Each structure stands twice: as structure tokens, then as C-alpha cells.
PDB file of N, CA and C in Angstrom:
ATOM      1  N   UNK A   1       0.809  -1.199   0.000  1.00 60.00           N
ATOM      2  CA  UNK A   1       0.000   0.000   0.000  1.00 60.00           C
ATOM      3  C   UNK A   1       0.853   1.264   0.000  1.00 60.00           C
ATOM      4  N   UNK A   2       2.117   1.237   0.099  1.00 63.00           N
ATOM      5  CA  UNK A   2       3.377   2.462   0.009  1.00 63.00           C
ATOM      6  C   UNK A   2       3.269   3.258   1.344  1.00 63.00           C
ATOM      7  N   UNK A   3       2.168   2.317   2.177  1.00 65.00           N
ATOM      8  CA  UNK A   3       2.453   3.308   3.903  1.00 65.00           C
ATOM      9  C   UNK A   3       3.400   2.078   4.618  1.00 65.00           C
ATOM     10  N   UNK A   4       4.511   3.432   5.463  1.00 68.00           N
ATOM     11  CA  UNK A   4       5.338   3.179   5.850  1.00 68.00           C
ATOM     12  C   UNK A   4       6.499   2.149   5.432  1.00 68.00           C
ATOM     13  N   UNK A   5       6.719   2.510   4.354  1.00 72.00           N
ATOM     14  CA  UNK A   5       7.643   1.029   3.579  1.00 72.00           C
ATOM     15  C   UNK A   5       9.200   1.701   4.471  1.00 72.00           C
ATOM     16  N   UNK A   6       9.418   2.661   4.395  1.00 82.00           N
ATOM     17  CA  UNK A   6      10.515   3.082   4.743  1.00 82.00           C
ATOM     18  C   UNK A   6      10.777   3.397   6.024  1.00 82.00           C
ATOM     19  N   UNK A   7      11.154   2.930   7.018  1.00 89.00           N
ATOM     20  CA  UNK A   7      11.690   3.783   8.495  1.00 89.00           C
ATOM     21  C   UNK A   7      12.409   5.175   8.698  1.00 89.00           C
ATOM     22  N   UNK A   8      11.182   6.122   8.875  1.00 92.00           N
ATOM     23  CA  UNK A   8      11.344   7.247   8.638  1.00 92.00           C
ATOM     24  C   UNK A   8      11.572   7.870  10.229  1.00 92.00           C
ATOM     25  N   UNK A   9      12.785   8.858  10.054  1.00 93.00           N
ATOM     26  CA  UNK A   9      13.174   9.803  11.264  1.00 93.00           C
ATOM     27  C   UNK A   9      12.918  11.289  10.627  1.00 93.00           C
ATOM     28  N   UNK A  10      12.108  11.815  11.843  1.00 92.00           N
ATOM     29  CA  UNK A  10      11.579  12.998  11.550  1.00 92.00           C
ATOM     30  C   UNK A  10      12.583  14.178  11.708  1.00 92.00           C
ATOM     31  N   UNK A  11      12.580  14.806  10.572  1.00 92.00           N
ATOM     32  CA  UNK A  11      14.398  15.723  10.381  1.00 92.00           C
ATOM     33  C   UNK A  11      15.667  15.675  10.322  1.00 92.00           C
ATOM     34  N   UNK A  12      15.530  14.446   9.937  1.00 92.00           N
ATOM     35  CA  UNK A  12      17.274  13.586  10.041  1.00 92.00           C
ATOM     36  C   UNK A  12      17.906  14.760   8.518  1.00 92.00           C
ATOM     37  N   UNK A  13      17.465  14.849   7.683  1.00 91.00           N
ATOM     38  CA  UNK A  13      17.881  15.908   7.037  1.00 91.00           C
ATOM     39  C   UNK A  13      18.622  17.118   7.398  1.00 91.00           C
ATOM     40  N   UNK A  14      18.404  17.426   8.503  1.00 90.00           N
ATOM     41  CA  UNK A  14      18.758  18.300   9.383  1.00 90.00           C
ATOM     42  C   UNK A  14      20.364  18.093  10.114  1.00 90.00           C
ATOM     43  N   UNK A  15      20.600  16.589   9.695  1.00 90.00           N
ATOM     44  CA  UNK A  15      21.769  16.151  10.222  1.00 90.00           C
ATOM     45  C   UNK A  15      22.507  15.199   9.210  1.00 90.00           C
ATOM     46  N   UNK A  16      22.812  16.241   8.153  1.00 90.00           N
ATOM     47  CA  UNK A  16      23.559  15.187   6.976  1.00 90.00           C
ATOM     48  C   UNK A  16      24.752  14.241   7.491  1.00 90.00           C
ATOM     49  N   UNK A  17      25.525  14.271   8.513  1.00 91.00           N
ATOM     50  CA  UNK A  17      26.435  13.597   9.153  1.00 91.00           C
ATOM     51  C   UNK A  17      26.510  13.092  10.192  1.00 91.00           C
ATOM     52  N   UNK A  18      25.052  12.165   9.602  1.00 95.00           N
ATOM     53  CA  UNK A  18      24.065  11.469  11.426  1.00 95.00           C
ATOM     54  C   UNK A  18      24.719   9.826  10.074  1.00 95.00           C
ATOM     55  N   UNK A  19      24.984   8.611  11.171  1.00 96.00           N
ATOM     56  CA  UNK A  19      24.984   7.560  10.892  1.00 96.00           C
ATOM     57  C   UNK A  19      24.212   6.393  12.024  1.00 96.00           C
ATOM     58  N   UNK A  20      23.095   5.866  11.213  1.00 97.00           N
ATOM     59  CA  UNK A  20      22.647   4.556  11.912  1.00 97.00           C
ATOM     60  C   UNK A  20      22.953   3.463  11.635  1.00 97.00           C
ATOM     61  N   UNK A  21      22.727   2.471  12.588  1.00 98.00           N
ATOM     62  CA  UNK A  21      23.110   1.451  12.600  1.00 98.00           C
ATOM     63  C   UNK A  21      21.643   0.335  13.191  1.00 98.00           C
ATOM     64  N   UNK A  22      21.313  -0.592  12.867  1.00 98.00           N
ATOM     65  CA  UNK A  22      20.126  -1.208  12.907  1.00 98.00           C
ATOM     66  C   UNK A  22      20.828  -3.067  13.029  1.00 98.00           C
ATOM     67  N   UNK A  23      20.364  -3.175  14.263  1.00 98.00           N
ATOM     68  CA  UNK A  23      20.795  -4.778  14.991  1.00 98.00           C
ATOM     69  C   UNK A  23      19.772  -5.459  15.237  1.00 98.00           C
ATOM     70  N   UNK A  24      19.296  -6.602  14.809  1.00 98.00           N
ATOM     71  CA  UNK A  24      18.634  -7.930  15.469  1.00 98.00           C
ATOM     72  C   UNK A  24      18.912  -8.147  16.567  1.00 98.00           C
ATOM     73  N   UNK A  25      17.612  -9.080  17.422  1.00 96.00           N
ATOM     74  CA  UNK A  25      17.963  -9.169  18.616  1.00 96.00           C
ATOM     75  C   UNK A  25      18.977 -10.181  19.285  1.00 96.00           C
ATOM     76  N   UNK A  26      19.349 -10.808  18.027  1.00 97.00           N
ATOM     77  CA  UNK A  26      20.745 -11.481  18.646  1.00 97.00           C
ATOM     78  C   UNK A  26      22.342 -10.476  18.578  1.00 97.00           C
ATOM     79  N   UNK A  27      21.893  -9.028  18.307  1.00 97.00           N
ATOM     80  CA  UNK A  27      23.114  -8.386  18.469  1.00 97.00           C
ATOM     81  C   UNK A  27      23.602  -8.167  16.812  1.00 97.00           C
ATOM     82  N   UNK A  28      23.221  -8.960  15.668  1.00 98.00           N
ATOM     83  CA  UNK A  28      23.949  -8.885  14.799  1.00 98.00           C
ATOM     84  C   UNK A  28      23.648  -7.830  14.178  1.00 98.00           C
ATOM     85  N   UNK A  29      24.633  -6.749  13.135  1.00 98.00           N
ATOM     86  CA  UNK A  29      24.475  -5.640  12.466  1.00 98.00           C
ATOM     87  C   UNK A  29      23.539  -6.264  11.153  1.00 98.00           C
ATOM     88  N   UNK A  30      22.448  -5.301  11.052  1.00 98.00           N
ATOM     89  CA  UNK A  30      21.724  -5.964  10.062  1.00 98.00           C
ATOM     90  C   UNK A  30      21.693  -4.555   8.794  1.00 98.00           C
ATOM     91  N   UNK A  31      21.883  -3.515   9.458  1.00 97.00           N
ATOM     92  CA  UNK A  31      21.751  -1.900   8.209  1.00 97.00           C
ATOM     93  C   UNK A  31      22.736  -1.169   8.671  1.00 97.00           C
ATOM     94  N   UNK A  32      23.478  -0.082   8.005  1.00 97.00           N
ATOM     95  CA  UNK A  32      24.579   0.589   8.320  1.00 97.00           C
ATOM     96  C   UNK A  32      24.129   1.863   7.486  1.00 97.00           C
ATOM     97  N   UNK A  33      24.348   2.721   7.206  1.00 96.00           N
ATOM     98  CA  UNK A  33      24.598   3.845   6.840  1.00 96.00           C
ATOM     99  C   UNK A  33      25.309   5.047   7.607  1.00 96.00           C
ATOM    100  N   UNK A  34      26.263   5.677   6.423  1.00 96.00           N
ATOM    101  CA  UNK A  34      26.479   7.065   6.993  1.00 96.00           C
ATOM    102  C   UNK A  34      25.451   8.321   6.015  1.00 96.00           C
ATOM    103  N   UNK A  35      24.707   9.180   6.606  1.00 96.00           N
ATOM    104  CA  UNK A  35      23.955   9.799   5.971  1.00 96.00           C
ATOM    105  C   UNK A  35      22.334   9.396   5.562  1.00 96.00           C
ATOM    106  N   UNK A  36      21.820   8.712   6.604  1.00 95.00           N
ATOM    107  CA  UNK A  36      20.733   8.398   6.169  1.00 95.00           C
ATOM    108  C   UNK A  36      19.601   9.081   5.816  1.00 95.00           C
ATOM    109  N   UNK A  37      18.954   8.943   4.862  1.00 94.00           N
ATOM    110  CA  UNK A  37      17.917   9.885   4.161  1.00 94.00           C
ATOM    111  C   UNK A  37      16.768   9.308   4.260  1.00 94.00           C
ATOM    112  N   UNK A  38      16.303   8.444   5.326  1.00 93.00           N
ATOM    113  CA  UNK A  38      15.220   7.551   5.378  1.00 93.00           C
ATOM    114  C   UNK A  38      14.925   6.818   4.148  1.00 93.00           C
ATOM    115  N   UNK A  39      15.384   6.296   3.711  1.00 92.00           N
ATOM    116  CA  UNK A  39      15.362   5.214   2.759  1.00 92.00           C
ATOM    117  C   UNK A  39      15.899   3.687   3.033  1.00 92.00           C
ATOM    118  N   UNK A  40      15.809   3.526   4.160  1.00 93.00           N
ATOM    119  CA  UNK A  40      15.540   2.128   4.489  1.00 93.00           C
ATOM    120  C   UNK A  40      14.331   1.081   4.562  1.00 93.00           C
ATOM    121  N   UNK A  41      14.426  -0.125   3.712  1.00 91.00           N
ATOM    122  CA  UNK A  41      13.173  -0.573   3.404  1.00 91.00           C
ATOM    123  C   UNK A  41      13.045  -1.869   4.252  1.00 91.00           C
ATOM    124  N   UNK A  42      13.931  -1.889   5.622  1.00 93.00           N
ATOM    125  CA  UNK A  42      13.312  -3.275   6.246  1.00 93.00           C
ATOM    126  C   UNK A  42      14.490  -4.456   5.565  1.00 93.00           C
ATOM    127  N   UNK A  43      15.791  -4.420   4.900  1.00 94.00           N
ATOM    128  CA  UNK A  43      15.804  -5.185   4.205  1.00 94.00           C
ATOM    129  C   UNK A  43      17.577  -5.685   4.139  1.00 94.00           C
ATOM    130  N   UNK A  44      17.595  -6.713   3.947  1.00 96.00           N
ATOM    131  CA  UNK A  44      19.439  -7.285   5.030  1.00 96.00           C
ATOM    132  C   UNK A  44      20.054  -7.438   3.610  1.00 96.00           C
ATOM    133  N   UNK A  45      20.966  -7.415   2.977  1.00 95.00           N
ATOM    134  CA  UNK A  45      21.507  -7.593   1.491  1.00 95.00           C
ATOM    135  C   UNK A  45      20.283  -7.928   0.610  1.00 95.00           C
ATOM    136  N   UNK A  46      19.891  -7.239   0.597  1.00 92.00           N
ATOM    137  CA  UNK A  46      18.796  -7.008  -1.084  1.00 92.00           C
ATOM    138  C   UNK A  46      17.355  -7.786  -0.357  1.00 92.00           C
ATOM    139  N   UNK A  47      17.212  -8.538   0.686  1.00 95.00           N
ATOM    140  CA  UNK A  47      16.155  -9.320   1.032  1.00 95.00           C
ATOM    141  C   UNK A  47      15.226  -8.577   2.019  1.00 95.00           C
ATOM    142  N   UNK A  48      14.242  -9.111   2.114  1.00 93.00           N
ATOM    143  CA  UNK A  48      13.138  -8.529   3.246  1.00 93.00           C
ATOM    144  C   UNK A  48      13.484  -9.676   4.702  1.00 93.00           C
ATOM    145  N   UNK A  49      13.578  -8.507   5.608  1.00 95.00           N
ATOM    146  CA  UNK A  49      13.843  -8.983   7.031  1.00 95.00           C
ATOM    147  C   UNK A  49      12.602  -9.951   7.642  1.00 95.00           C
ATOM    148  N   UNK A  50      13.010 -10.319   8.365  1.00 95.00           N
ATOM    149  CA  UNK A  50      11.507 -11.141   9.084  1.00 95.00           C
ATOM    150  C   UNK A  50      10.966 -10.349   9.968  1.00 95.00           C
ATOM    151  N   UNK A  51       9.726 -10.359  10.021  1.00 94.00           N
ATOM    152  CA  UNK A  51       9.046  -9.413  11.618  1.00 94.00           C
ATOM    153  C   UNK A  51       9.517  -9.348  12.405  1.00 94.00           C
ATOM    154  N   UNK A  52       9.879  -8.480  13.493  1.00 95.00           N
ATOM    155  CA  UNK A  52       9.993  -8.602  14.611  1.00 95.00           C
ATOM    156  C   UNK A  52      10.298  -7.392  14.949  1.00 95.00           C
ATOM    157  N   UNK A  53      11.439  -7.316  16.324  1.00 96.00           N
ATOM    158  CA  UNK A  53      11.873  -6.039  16.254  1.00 96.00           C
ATOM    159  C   UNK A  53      13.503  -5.551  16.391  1.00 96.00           C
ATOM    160  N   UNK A  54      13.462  -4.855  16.219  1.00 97.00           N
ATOM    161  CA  UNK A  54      15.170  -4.693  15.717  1.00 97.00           C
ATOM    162  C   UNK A  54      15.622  -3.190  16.751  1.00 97.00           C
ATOM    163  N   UNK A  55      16.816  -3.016  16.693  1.00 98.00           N
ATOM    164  CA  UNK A  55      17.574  -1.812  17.327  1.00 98.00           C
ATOM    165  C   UNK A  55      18.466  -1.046  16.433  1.00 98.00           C
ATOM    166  N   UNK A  56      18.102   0.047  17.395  1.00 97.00           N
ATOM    167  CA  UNK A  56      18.749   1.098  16.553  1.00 97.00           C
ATOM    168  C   UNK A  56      19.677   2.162  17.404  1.00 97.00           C
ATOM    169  N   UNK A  57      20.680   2.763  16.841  1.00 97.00           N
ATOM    170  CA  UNK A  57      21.975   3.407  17.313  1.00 97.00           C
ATOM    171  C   UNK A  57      21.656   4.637  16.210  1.00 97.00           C
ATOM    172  N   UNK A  58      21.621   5.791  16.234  1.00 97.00           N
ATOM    173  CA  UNK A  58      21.942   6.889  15.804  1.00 97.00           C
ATOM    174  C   UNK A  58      22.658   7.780  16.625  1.00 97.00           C
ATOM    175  N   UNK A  59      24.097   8.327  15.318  1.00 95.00           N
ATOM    176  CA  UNK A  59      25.018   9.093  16.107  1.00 95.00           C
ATOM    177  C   UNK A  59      25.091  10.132  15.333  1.00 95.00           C
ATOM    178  N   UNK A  60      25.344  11.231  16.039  1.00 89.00           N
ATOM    179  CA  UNK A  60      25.633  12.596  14.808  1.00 89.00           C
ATOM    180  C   UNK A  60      26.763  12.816  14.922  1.00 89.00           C
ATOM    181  N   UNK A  61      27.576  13.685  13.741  1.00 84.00           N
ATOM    182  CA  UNK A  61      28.696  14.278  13.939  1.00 84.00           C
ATOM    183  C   UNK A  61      28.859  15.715  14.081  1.00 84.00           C
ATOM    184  N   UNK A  62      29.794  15.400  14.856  1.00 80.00           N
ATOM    185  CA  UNK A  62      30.595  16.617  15.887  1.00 80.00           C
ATOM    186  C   UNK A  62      29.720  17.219  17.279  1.00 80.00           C
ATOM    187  N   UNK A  63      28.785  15.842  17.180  1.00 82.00           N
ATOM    188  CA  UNK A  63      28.199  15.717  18.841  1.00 82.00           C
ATOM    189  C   UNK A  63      27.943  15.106  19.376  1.00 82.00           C
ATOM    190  N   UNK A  64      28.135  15.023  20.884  1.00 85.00           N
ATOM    191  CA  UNK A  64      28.355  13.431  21.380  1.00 85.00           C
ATOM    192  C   UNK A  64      26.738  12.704  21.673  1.00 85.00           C
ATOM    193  N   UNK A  65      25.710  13.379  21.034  1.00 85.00           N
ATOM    194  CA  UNK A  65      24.530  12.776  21.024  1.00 85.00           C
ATOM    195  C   UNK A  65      24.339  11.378  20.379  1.00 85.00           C
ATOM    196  N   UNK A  66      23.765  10.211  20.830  1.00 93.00           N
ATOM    197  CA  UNK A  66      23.627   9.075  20.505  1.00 93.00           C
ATOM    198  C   UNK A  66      22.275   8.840  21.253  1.00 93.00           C
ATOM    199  N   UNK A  67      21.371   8.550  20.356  1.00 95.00           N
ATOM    200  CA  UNK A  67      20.014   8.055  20.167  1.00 95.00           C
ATOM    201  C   UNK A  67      20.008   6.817  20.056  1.00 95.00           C
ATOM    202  N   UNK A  68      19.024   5.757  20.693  1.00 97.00           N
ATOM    203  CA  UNK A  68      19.102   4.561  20.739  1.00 97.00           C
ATOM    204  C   UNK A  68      17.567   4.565  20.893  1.00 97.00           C
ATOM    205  N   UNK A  69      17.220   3.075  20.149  1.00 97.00           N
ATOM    206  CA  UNK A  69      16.122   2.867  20.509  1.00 97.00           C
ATOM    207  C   UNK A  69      15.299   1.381  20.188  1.00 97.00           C
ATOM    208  N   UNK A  70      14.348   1.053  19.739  1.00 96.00           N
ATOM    209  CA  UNK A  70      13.785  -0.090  18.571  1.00 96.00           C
ATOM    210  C   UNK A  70      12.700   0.500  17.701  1.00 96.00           C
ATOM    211  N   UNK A  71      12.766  -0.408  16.731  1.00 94.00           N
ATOM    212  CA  UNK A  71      11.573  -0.412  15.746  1.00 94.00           C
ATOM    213  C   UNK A  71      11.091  -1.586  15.464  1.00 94.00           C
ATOM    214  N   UNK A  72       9.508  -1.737  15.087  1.00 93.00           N
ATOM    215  CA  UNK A  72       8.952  -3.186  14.597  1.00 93.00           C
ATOM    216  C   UNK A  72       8.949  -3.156  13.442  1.00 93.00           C
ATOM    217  N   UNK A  73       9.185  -4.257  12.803  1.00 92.00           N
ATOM    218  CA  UNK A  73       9.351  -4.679  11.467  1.00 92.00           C
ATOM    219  C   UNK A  73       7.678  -5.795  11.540  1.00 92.00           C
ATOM    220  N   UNK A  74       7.114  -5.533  10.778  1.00 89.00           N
ATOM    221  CA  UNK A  74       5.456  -5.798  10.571  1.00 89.00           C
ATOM    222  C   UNK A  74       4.913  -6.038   9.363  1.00 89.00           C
ATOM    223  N   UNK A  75       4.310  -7.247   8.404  1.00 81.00           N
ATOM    224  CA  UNK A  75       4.061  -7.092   6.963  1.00 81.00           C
ATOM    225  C   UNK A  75       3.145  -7.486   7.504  1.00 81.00           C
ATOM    226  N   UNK A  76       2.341  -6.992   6.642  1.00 66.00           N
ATOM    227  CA  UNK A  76       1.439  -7.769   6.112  1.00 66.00           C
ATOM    228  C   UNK A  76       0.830  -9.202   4.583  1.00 66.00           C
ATOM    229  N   UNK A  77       0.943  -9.846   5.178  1.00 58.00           N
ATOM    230  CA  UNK A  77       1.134 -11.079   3.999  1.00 58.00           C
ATOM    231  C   UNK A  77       0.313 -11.546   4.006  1.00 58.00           C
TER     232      UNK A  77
END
């Protein structure tokens, strides 16, 4: 339906030299970016992730702010 395909942060634009990082709950790195533009689609080398919920690390540069948090990963099938 094109709602919510992407994990969107509200004004990350605002911080062109913000990098996240997105982990499963066994710890493993599952998304990386430096510069994210909300264009993440849920998805581990080219594939769709399984439901659940995942973690997240956002850091900006040239401040020692670090945002942490989770998100659910949810299809509908």
C-alpha cells in the first residue's frame, strides 16, 4: 500500500552527518549507513527482514549525542 515502507526519522535531514546502525535481537548488524535519508526498506543484502523487532543506534557528527532505541518490522502477507 506504500504506507510506511521506509523507516522514517523525523528531520534527520537536518543532520547530513548522522549515521545509523540497525541490529537484530541477537546483536547482529543488520543496516549501516552514513547519511541516512530515510530510505531504508526493512531489508538485510537485497532481502526482506523477518518481523519482529530490531535496534537502533543513531550518532551525529561533531556531537556526542547518541540516540538509541527499537523499531517493529510488521508485513502484512
Amino acid at each position: 500500500d506504500g504506507i510506511n515502507d521506509t523507516w522514517y526519522i523525523q528531520n534527520i535531514q537536518n543532520y547530513p552527518g548522522n549515521e545509523v546502525f540497525i541490529y537484530n535481537i541477537y546483536g547482529n548488524l543488520v543496516y549501516t549507513k552514513k547519511g541516512y535519508t530515510n530510505d531504508w526498506q526493512g531489508t538485510y543484502k537485497g532481502s526482506p527482514l523477518p518481523d519482529g523487532t530490531y535496534y537502533y543506534v543513531l550518532r551525529f557528527d561533531n556531537s556526542n549525542v547518541i540516540s538509541k532505541g527499537s523499531l517493529d518490522i510488521l508485513k502484512n502477507k
